């Protein structure tokens, strides 16, 4: 089994390295595409084998020493296979395969060099993500974490000649790097305290009183990677990348790496109660806040991006409430339906060549498969039974309620925020559906038509998964991870469902019937706040005021102190030389005097010394 | 006996230094250099009176070397004359810094 798991690492890495080294192969485009696609398919098979073997089996760890410090092994690399990592491996493999397939059609207009570059990075990402998922310790996880960050940077900036894409790539890189400092500090603290990078229960206990601090630093990295308020601002901008990239990296897998870090390091987070309360607050607020912003967006990808922030907020809140399986379960279901929604959006964008909802409309007749699969994804995201999203969201809400009732009353705050956000989620998603698929077709949408099999195949596959990742696997899957969860019909779940249906009704009233709802105008100021990019401005001002202030003072120091010293040396040498050159009179007699004077001095010196 | 020889040699040497540092004519400077060289030779002869014949042989070598040096020096003077039409050393001060 570990051989197969190792294959999921070395296979994609081999393809990526081959394509990096063999420039002709990469630039040919289609060879790179075929290699990468084959490897993605082989990776799915390998992940299925790993999952079937790991199912119900004890964890297997295969490690090899990697770093040495003062005579002993400091860190290892290898694979750690248990039901948690195996199921994540499967999710990543399936979504990656779908996305790569989708990309073939989506990027068919790109030059061959671009296609080669794209699939090289896709393979590198697959390797990095698998290495992250299978990491046997937090150090390997950190290395892979940075690698997926790099892939994210490269793929957001895929159209690097477009200034907005290049800026978005940089922004994503800087924001996540800033947050990654937290992971690094946490790792250093943990190593300093326990002498290892393990995420076992023993390692967590060994941390003793430090456990909350370490967990908090880890959580800062989670906030960056999983786009939690206020570090979420890079994710909407990351939509500048190709849509399949958004589906794979910025919806399904890479942004979920933050949540996965918490799941992996759960023994540490379980003991860190203060940090978990903070997580629940941040998660709940992000779920609500991002949903607010999503409501006022007009760009279909931006809506989905904020929706991703919001759903990640749910996961973080569930983890904060102490229910690991609920958060992780939502991660897996969300990966399928959000990848589905992004690929559906990609199909729409491919058809109408625009991201704006106003350029769509009436598309369901022209693109029935996209409409149906997008609709399934929307229903799943809105939390409508029997789709997967309903059950995972219900688990999260129940986890929050359970936590609030039994140990921490403050958890009512994220609970209320998450319940409200459930209704808003349904509203903004159905707004997309009604505006894109119904109503009058816009000028752009006149000639839209359904894509080929490469576009529709992944949509259908993911739509099936969005359905079957729900109640059919709920209890057995969570049972594999630890605490088996059962679905119960509860008042809370019905309330969330009612709110979701209300949201759908509101969307129907406003965007399909074109009607109005009395009293809705009162919410307009809220919409203005959501549109105002206040968080972006905050970071921008912090950057301008803080970082630039420091840079300015450093520049002043450099210009007036360092440069002054250097100029002093230069001017001194120049002036000194000006004086010394007068010694060279050019008259022979003077030199003779100098020689004899020197002789006398030397003789006198030797006499004195003697 | 030897101190007379050394005294004469010292006087010769001092005259040579005086000549080298005061003469403006390159040929005069060369002559003064010769004076100093001969003063050294005279010293060697003087010491040879005590140390033995090997010093006298050494003086012969030194004289031969001095002649070679004069050849080079005179060649320089001839070259100087060809380029500047005089042999006044003070006027040849292109190396002034």
XYZ file of C-alpha atoms in Angstrom:
707
model
C 0.000 0.000 0.000
C 2.780 2.405 0.869
C 4.318 1.704 -2.558
C 1.122 2.848 -4.205
C 1.030 5.907 -1.974
C 4.629 6.615 -2.868
C 3.640 6.392 -6.512
C 1.159 9.217 -6.034
C 4.087 11.360 -4.931
C 6.818 10.299 -7.308
C 4.650 9.856 -10.412
C 3.417 13.462 -10.676
C 6.802 14.733 -9.509
C 8.482 12.712 -12.244
C 6.156 14.134 -14.874
C 6.664 17.682 -13.601
C 10.452 17.330 -13.529
C 10.528 15.716 -16.966
C 8.472 18.568 -18.400
C 10.621 21.162 -16.671
C 13.868 19.632 -17.936
C 12.732 18.572 -21.411
C 11.827 21.991 -22.799
C 10.890 20.698 -26.251
C 8.500 18.180 -24.793
C 6.852 20.896 -22.724
C 6.636 23.422 -25.525
C 5.032 20.847 -27.794
C 1.967 21.264 -25.556
C 0.062 18.139 -26.388
C 2.767 15.743 -25.188
C 2.810 17.550 -21.840
C -0.956 17.451 -21.744
C -1.078 13.722 -22.461
C 1.615 12.890 -19.888
C 0.016 15.003 -17.200
C -3.456 13.652 -17.909
C -2.257 10.044 -17.872
C -0.546 10.644 -14.566
C -3.686 12.250 -13.155
C -5.680 9.170 -14.126
C -3.066 6.810 -12.716
C -3.181 8.926 -9.573
C -6.937 8.361 -9.262
C -6.446 4.609 -9.531
C -3.625 4.726 -6.999
C -5.715 6.804 -4.601
C -8.619 4.346 -4.894
C -6.247 1.483 -4.064
C -4.847 3.399 -1.102
C -8.325 4.298 0.132
C -9.580 0.734 -0.127
C -6.554 -0.602 1.731
C -6.614 2.101 4.384
C -10.340 1.684 4.984
C -10.739 0.333 8.500
C -7.038 -0.449 8.750
C -4.649 0.985 11.330
C -2.452 3.882 10.234
C 0.691 3.015 8.284
C 3.724 5.294 8.299
C 6.717 4.814 6.053
C 9.472 7.297 6.722
C 13.057 7.890 5.788
C 15.449 10.159 7.695
C 15.872 13.478 6.035
C 17.462 16.215 8.161
C 20.145 15.638 10.762
C 20.927 17.914 13.649
C 23.553 17.263 16.307
C 23.910 13.605 15.449
C 20.259 12.607 15.442
C 17.485 12.643 12.933
C 15.649 15.918 13.116
C 12.966 15.249 10.555
C 11.751 12.516 8.301
C 9.953 12.413 5.004
C 7.575 9.729 3.905
C 3.931 8.859 3.764
C 1.411 8.513 6.543
C -1.663 6.577 5.459
C -4.792 6.465 7.537
C -8.443 6.869 6.571
C -8.131 10.651 6.903
C -5.198 11.097 4.536
C -6.470 8.374 2.197
C -9.871 10.024 1.763
C -8.280 13.426 1.178
C -5.937 11.776 -1.312
C -8.965 10.432 -3.124
C -10.737 13.791 -3.159
C -7.651 15.547 -4.501
C -7.069 12.878 -7.124
C -10.653 12.930 -8.432
C -10.957 16.710 -8.536
C -7.506 17.067 -10.087
C -8.362 14.542 -12.775
C -11.666 16.258 -13.552
C -9.999 19.639 -13.676
C -7.182 18.515 -15.933
C -9.688 16.926 -18.280
C -11.753 20.100 -18.263
C -8.664 22.212 -18.917
C -7.980 20.426 -22.203
C -11.080 21.925 -23.748
C -11.055 25.110 -21.724
C -7.521 26.042 -22.728
C -7.706 24.757 -26.306
C -7.252 28.289 -27.661
C -4.012 28.822 -25.772
C -0.648 28.621 -27.561
C 1.106 25.266 -27.228
C 3.804 26.714 -25.003
C 1.116 27.893 -22.584
C -0.576 24.509 -22.516
C 2.749 22.828 -21.759
C 3.468 25.290 -18.967
C -0.014 24.829 -17.539
C 0.186 21.052 -17.368
C 3.716 21.113 -15.970
C 2.424 23.165 -13.065
C -0.658 21.005 -12.718
C 1.598 17.969 -12.261
C 3.760 19.855 -9.804
C 0.647 20.837 -7.898
C -0.586 17.250 -7.813
C 2.715 16.141 -6.329
C 2.764 18.980 -3.795
C -0.805 18.413 -2.700
C -0.277 14.658 -2.345
C 2.886 15.297 -0.350
C 0.887 17.635 1.895
C -1.916 15.137 2.356
C 0.353 12.181 3.060
C 2.846 14.079 5.230
C 3.931 11.993 8.221
C 4.968 15.077 10.177
C 4.295 18.779 10.212
C 7.639 19.693 8.662
C 6.946 17.778 5.461
C 3.475 19.264 5.556
C 5.041 22.720 5.787
C 7.343 22.086 2.824
C 4.434 20.812 0.730
C 2.329 23.717 2.012
C 4.814 26.164 0.565
C 4.968 24.171 -2.655
C 1.213 24.340 -3.189
C 1.482 28.053 -2.431
C 4.069 28.315 -5.184
C 1.834 26.382 -7.598
C -1.016 28.701 -6.671
C 1.163 31.712 -7.462
C 2.264 30.232 -10.775
C -1.217 29.200 -11.851
C -2.960 32.436 -10.824
C -0.332 34.210 -12.878
C -0.799 31.816 -15.790
C -1.721 34.753 -18.021
C 1.236 36.675 -16.653
C 1.181 39.260 -19.429
C -2.129 40.504 -18.040
C -1.246 43.041 -15.310
C -4.250 42.183 -13.158
C -3.315 38.476 -13.176
C 0.297 39.221 -12.293
C -0.858 41.487 -9.462
C -3.314 38.903 -8.180
C -0.598 36.259 -8.185
C 1.690 38.510 -6.196
C -1.072 39.423 -3.787
C -1.914 35.775 -3.164
C 1.752 34.996 -2.673
C 2.372 37.822 -0.225
C -0.773 37.306 1.804
C -0.247 33.564 2.191
C 3.463 34.002 2.892
C 2.602 36.475 5.626
C 0.294 33.888 7.164
C 2.777 31.058 6.609
C 5.112 32.799 9.028
C 2.664 31.589 11.662
C 3.179 27.984 10.643
C 6.928 28.460 10.675
C 6.945 30.070 14.111
C 4.620 27.364 15.375
C 6.933 24.666 14.023
C 9.954 26.266 15.639
C 8.120 26.562 18.946
C 6.968 22.971 18.791
C 10.429 21.692 17.931
C 11.996 23.812 20.654
C 9.517 22.432 23.176
C 9.206 18.790 22.206
C 12.091 18.095 19.826
C 9.862 16.729 17.089
C 7.418 17.797 14.412
C 4.909 15.053 15.061
C 1.136 15.598 15.173
C 0.431 12.677 17.461
C -1.433 12.845 20.720
C 1.836 12.312 22.635
C 3.423 15.281 20.874
C 0.418 17.423 21.773
C 0.605 16.389 25.425
C 4.352 17.059 25.464
C 3.632 20.652 24.494
C 1.985 21.149 27.864
C 1.092 24.780 28.509
C 2.430 25.828 25.097
C -0.242 23.966 23.213
C -2.589 26.943 22.802
C 0.212 29.223 21.608
C 1.489 26.709 19.073
C -2.036 26.011 17.873
C -2.664 29.744 17.522
C 0.404 30.173 15.335
C -0.681 27.219 13.229
C -4.102 28.775 12.953
C -2.644 32.010 11.557
C -1.304 29.969 8.650
C -4.711 28.321 8.331
C -6.347 31.739 8.117
C -4.060 32.665 5.249
C -4.352 29.434 3.310
C -8.046 28.862 3.926
C -8.870 32.520 3.311
C -10.364 33.399 6.692
C -11.198 36.981 7.600
C -9.153 39.228 7.548
C -6.595 37.347 5.463
C -9.149 36.304 2.821
C -8.569 39.150 0.382
C -6.245 37.195 -1.887
C -8.831 34.551 -2.758
C -11.274 36.706 -4.773
C -8.359 38.194 -6.694
C -7.008 34.711 -7.337
C -9.914 34.309 -9.732
C -7.717 36.008 -12.338
C -6.290 32.567 -13.036
C -7.904 30.127 -15.466
C -11.242 28.838 -14.159
C -10.129 25.176 -13.850
C -7.311 26.413 -11.625
C -9.826 28.229 -9.476
C -11.807 25.010 -9.244
C -8.875 22.861 -8.206
C -6.658 25.145 -6.164
C -8.889 27.935 -4.985
C -12.028 25.987 -4.217
C -11.546 22.283 -3.727
C -8.084 21.374 -2.547
C -5.403 23.975 -1.910
C -7.483 26.386 0.137
C -8.795 23.387 2.048
C -5.194 22.604 2.992
C -5.606 24.992 5.906
C -8.557 23.029 7.224
C -6.638 19.842 6.526
C -3.762 21.142 8.669
C -6.160 21.507 11.582
C -7.550 18.026 10.935
C -4.051 16.579 10.749
C -2.860 18.426 13.800
C -6.114 17.692 15.598
C -4.461 16.241 18.730
C -2.801 19.636 19.192
C -5.909 21.658 18.410
C -8.079 19.412 20.538
C -6.102 20.390 23.613
C -5.934 24.079 22.671
C -9.362 25.182 23.831
C -8.703 28.932 23.756
C -7.444 28.753 20.213
C -10.440 26.693 19.195
C -12.819 29.312 20.523
C -10.962 31.914 18.498
C -11.210 29.625 15.462
C -14.937 29.240 15.907
C -15.381 33.016 16.102
C -13.236 33.683 13.042
C -14.883 30.857 11.113
C -18.409 31.942 11.988
C -17.694 35.549 11.140
C -16.026 34.607 7.850
C -18.981 32.413 6.914
C -21.332 35.350 7.464
C -19.136 38.158 6.157
C -18.088 36.400 2.936
C -21.712 35.519 2.249
C -22.615 39.217 2.609
C -19.951 40.186 0.098
C -20.947 37.382 -2.270
C -24.468 38.773 -2.459
C -23.383 42.047 -4.050
C -20.883 40.665 -6.560
C -21.664 40.613 -10.265
C -18.742 38.489 -11.420
C -19.720 34.809 -11.286
C -16.241 33.690 -10.232
C -16.060 36.316 -7.496
C -19.363 35.064 -6.118
C -18.013 31.545 -6.033
C -14.759 32.750 -4.479
C -16.540 34.522 -1.623
C -18.743 31.492 -1.289
C -15.593 29.401 -0.869
C -14.407 31.748 1.901
C -17.793 31.398 3.518
C -17.843 27.596 3.339
C -14.275 27.393 4.656
C -15.554 29.545 7.486
C -18.115 26.838 8.247
C -15.374 24.219 8.366
C -13.173 26.312 10.623
C -16.113 27.043 12.890
C -16.909 23.336 13.179
C -13.302 22.553 14.008
C -13.357 25.358 16.537
C -16.416 23.825 18.120
C -14.352 20.694 18.658
C -16.034 18.508 16.068
C -13.239 17.449 13.759
C -15.223 14.965 11.678
C -17.933 17.533 10.918
C -15.439 20.079 9.604
C -13.519 17.499 7.645
C -16.682 15.983 6.204
C -17.757 19.388 4.937
C -14.313 19.770 3.376
C -14.781 16.608 1.304
C -18.334 17.326 0.192
C -17.498 20.974 -0.466
C -14.530 19.934 -2.590
C -16.838 18.078 -4.957
C -19.668 20.545 -5.272
C -17.516 23.647 -5.331
C -15.252 22.157 -7.982
C -18.458 21.318 -9.851
C -19.733 24.888 -9.526
C -16.425 26.353 -10.681
C -16.211 24.037 -13.644
C -19.830 24.887 -14.435
C -18.930 28.559 -14.255
C -15.966 27.758 -16.488
C -18.318 26.167 -18.981
C -20.477 29.314 -18.951
C -17.471 31.617 -19.259
C -16.138 29.492 -22.104
C -19.475 29.878 -23.859
C -20.102 33.613 -23.371
C -16.475 34.810 -22.981
C -17.310 36.921 -19.963
C -17.366 36.580 -16.197
C -20.196 39.053 -15.721
C -23.624 37.735 -14.868
C -25.163 40.525 -16.937
C -23.593 38.976 -20.032
C -25.371 35.674 -19.430
C -29.051 34.869 -19.089
C -31.394 32.339 -20.628
C -28.651 29.819 -21.021
C -30.445 26.733 -19.821
C -31.928 26.007 -23.229
C -28.577 26.344 -24.937
C -26.527 24.546 -22.274
C -28.804 21.987 -20.611
C -26.070 19.741 -19.188
C -24.237 22.662 -17.642
C -27.526 24.002 -16.307
C -28.483 20.723 -14.646
C -25.051 20.017 -13.148
C -24.657 23.621 -12.005
C -28.093 23.351 -10.477
C -27.067 20.210 -8.573
C -23.963 21.994 -7.295
C -26.089 24.976 -6.275
C -28.562 22.791 -4.417
C -25.685 21.034 -2.658
C -24.058 24.314 -1.676
C -27.361 25.792 -0.554
C -27.862 22.847 1.765
C -30.935 21.322 0.179
C -31.479 17.612 0.861
C -30.676 15.040 -0.432
C -27.457 16.610 -1.719
C -24.181 16.289 0.148
C -23.980 19.895 1.310
C -27.127 19.597 3.390
C -25.739 16.793 5.541
C -22.282 18.271 6.045
C -23.690 21.708 6.872
C -26.187 20.146 9.225
C -23.383 18.331 11.056
C -21.514 21.599 11.473
C -24.521 23.452 12.842
C -25.224 20.628 15.246
C -21.590 20.594 16.333
C -21.798 24.308 17.085
C -25.078 23.892 18.941
C -23.701 20.966 20.914
C -20.582 22.932 21.820
C -22.628 25.982 22.797
C -24.982 23.983 24.989
C -22.400 21.888 26.730
C -19.147 23.712 27.204
C -18.882 27.186 25.718
C -21.915 29.509 25.547
C -19.937 31.916 23.362
C -20.307 29.385 20.540
C -23.856 30.657 20.082
C -22.356 33.604 18.200
C -20.800 31.565 15.361
C -23.862 29.331 15.411
C -26.219 32.226 14.732
C -23.879 33.644 12.082
C -23.624 30.277 10.337
C -27.395 29.742 10.367
C -27.987 33.176 8.850
C -25.233 32.543 6.315
C -27.018 29.343 5.271
C -29.965 31.405 4.075
C -27.695 33.936 2.375
C -25.792 31.146 0.637
C -29.001 29.852 -0.914
C -29.936 33.384 -1.965
C -26.693 34.322 -3.700
C -26.335 30.940 -5.416
C -29.858 31.002 -6.760
C -29.317 34.573 -7.837
C -26.500 33.226 -10.029
C -28.706 30.432 -11.339
C -31.639 32.718 -12.134
C -29.501 35.404 -13.723
C -27.333 33.027 -15.743
C -29.729 30.364 -16.869
C -33.109 32.079 -16.917
C -34.480 35.375 -18.056
C -33.688 37.084 -21.351
C -30.408 36.082 -23.049
C -27.945 38.949 -23.297
C -26.054 39.790 -26.494
C -23.114 37.667 -25.408
C -25.338 34.695 -24.664
C -27.016 34.620 -28.084
C -24.520 32.280 -29.674
C -23.540 30.302 -26.617
C -23.475 26.559 -27.012
C -22.590 23.560 -24.895
C -18.940 22.533 -24.744
C -17.534 19.177 -25.809
C -17.197 15.990 -23.798
C -14.031 17.237 -22.084
C -16.119 19.954 -20.460
C -19.289 17.977 -19.788
C -17.698 14.732 -18.565
C -16.092 16.250 -15.441
C -19.301 18.167 -14.710
C -21.394 14.999 -14.736
C -18.863 13.029 -12.683
C -18.646 15.755 -10.044
C -22.415 16.151 -9.992
C -22.725 12.430 -9.180
C -20.112 12.764 -6.451
C -21.878 15.813 -5.016
C -24.874 13.600 -4.594
C -23.239 10.414 -3.345
C -20.863 12.125 -0.921
C -23.969 12.858 1.150
C -26.075 10.503 3.206
C -24.873 7.250 1.536
C -21.359 7.587 2.955
C -21.880 9.938 5.888
C -21.816 7.535 8.803
C -19.263 5.095 7.452
C -16.901 7.859 6.333
C -16.950 9.810 9.577
C -16.719 6.498 11.436
C -13.454 5.868 9.648
C -12.097 9.198 10.843
C -12.917 8.714 14.460
C -16.275 9.742 15.765
C -19.066 8.298 13.595
C -21.699 10.916 12.913
C -25.346 10.071 12.309
C -27.833 12.262 10.628
C -30.802 13.292 12.743
C -33.684 15.462 11.781
C -33.403 18.331 14.231
C -35.060 21.662 14.723
C -31.818 23.449 13.935
C -31.424 21.602 10.671
C -34.997 22.420 9.708
C -34.436 26.069 10.578
C -31.353 26.218 8.337
C -33.303 24.469 5.586
C -36.191 26.894 5.996
C -33.799 29.835 5.766
C -32.234 28.316 2.650
C -35.645 27.900 1.071
C -36.438 31.454 2.070
C -33.246 32.581 0.361
C -34.255 30.718 -2.769
C -37.695 32.314 -2.624
C -36.151 35.738 -2.256
C -33.875 35.148 -5.217
C -36.836 33.938 -7.225
C -38.867 36.982 -6.321
C -36.080 39.467 -7.012
C -34.277 38.014 -9.995
C -36.701 35.761 -11.810
C -40.007 37.563 -11.356
C -38.298 40.928 -11.253
C -40.419 41.874 -8.275
C -39.489 43.648 -5.109
C -39.674 42.793 -1.463
C -40.876 45.496 0.924
C -38.342 46.557 3.515
C -35.375 45.205 1.575
C -34.161 48.730 0.856
C -33.244 48.997 4.515
C -30.429 46.555 3.866
C -28.853 48.791 1.219
C -26.233 50.283 3.569
C -25.103 46.747 4.345
C -24.629 46.157 0.637
C -22.567 49.318 0.367
C -20.334 48.115 3.167
C -19.941 44.771 1.447
C -19.020 46.481 -1.802
C -16.553 48.863 -0.197
C -13.499 46.571 -0.125
C -12.777 47.860 3.350
C -10.556 44.907 4.208
C -8.566 45.379 1.036
C -8.103 49.024 1.889
C -7.085 48.153 5.417
C -4.290 45.894 4.196
C -3.319 48.365 1.522
C -3.044 51.177 4.057
C -1.192 48.906 6.430
C 1.174 48.120 3.625
C 1.544 51.723 2.532
C 1.730 53.133 6.040
C 3.626 50.385 7.772
C 5.814 48.590 5.342
C 6.484 51.660 3.254
C 7.216 53.735 6.353
C 9.804 51.202 7.391
C 11.134 51.074 3.864
C 11.399 54.857 3.790
C 13.345 55.043 7.027
C 15.608 52.253 5.830
C 16.090 54.136 2.567
C 16.939 57.300 4.526
C 19.452 55.403 6.629
C 20.932 53.890 3.498
C 21.151 57.197 1.691
C 22.397 59.422 4.470
C 24.374 57.103 6.743
C 25.658 54.133 4.762
C 26.194 56.118 1.582
C 27.769 58.933 3.605
C 30.298 56.540 5.099
C 31.089 55.113 1.703
C 31.432 58.573 0.175
C 33.649 59.591 3.071
C 36.017 56.752 2.279
C 35.964 57.668 -1.397
C 36.523 61.384 -0.866
C 39.209 60.661 1.720
C 41.094 58.453 -0.693
C 40.758 61.068 -3.414
C 41.983 63.958 -1.245
C 44.770 61.893 0.282
C 46.008 60.853 -3.131
C 45.952 64.498 -4.208
C 48.358 65.293 -1.388
C 50.558 62.256 -1.835
C 51.042 62.756 -5.567
C 53.060 65.913 -4.908
C 55.873 63.705 -3.626
C 56.453 62.627 -7.190
C 58.307 65.737 -8.389
C 59.718 64.095 -11.491
C 63.175 65.620 -10.801
C 65.934 63.036 -10.576
C 67.756 64.881 -7.808
C 64.757 64.708 -5.490
C 64.583 60.948 -5.881
C 68.234 60.656 -5.039
C 67.724 62.742 -1.914
C 64.831 60.512 -1.003
C 66.914 57.380 -1.500
C 69.747 58.628 0.675
C 67.434 60.029 3.273
C 65.750 56.629 3.394
C 69.123 54.953 3.655
C 70.108 57.141 6.584
C 66.792 56.506 8.316
C 67.175 52.759 7.770
C 70.712 52.769 9.112
C 69.734 54.893 12.077
C 66.814 52.575 12.714
C 69.036 49.493 12.674
C 71.504 51.199 14.974
C 68.730 52.109 17.387
C 67.376 48.569 17.279
C 70.818 47.108 17.814
C 96.536 51.676 7.796
C 92.979 50.566 6.813
C 91.294 53.597 8.279
C 93.057 55.817 5.753
C 91.674 53.767 2.958
C 88.191 53.856 4.505
C 88.416 57.603 5.064
C 89.324 58.226 1.429
C 86.528 55.914 0.333
C 84.007 57.727 2.557
C 85.087 61.098 1.170
C 84.789 59.780 -2.376
C 81.345 58.390 -1.612
C 80.183 61.655 -0.086
C 81.465 63.528 -3.143
C 79.511 61.103 -5.294
C 76.309 61.716 -3.361
C 76.862 65.438 -3.588
C 77.425 65.163 -7.306
C 74.404 63.009 -7.979
C 72.075 65.253 -6.055
C 73.347 68.592 -7.315
C 74.487 68.059 -10.913
C 71.961 68.988 -13.576
C 73.864 67.342 -16.377
C 73.119 63.647 -16.825
C 76.759 62.916 -17.747
C 77.906 64.579 -14.514
C 75.462 62.429 -12.558
C 76.878 59.344 -14.236
C 80.410 60.443 -13.280
C 79.288 60.927 -9.674
C 77.707 57.462 -9.680
C 81.083 56.139 -10.848
C 82.749 57.940 -7.928
C 80.423 56.194 -5.495
C 81.006 52.828 -7.167
C 84.764 53.294 -6.923
C 84.448 54.329 -3.291
C 82.756 50.999 -2.655
C 85.499 49.196 -4.565
C 88.097 50.983 -2.530
C 86.348 49.833 0.622
C 86.470 46.285 -0.617
C 90.172 46.548 -1.367
C 90.728 47.979 2.069
C 88.882 45.137 3.782
C 90.642 42.695 1.464
C 93.938 43.722 3.035
C 92.707 41.929 6.149
C 90.368 39.266 4.808
C 92.451 37.911 1.936
C 92.698 37.815 -1.842
C 89.166 36.775 -2.565
C 88.037 40.362 -1.926
C 90.418 41.621 -4.631
C 88.940 39.183 -7.131
C 85.521 40.412 -6.131
C 86.604 43.990 -6.877
C 87.540 42.977 -10.432
C 84.031 41.631 -10.906
C 82.562 44.792 -9.450
C 84.580 46.940 -11.871
C 83.329 44.901 -14.797
C 79.737 45.303 -13.576
C 80.235 49.043 -13.155
C 81.402 49.288 -16.736
C 78.264 47.502 -17.887
C 76.181 49.893 -15.840
C 77.934 52.868 -17.375
C 77.164 51.468 -20.808
C 73.470 51.378 -19.961
C 73.655 54.807 -18.352
C 75.384 56.376 -21.344
C 72.921 54.747 -23.696
C 70.141 56.406 -21.673
C 71.948 59.731 -21.900
C 72.313 59.369 -25.682
C 68.608 58.569 -25.952
C 67.798 61.549 -23.765
C 69.849 63.766 -26.002
C 68.202 62.451 -29.131
C 64.690 63.135 -27.844
C 65.275 66.451 -26.069
C 68.412 67.909 -27.621
C 69.950 68.372 -24.196
C 70.945 66.239 -21.256
C 69.640 68.429 -18.424
C 68.022 66.067 -15.998
C 65.770 68.648 -14.323
C 63.978 69.378 -17.543
C 63.070 65.719 -17.995
C 60.322 65.771 -15.384
C 57.430 64.083 -17.175
C 56.963 61.748 -14.203
C 55.860 64.612 -11.968
C 52.696 63.564 -10.130
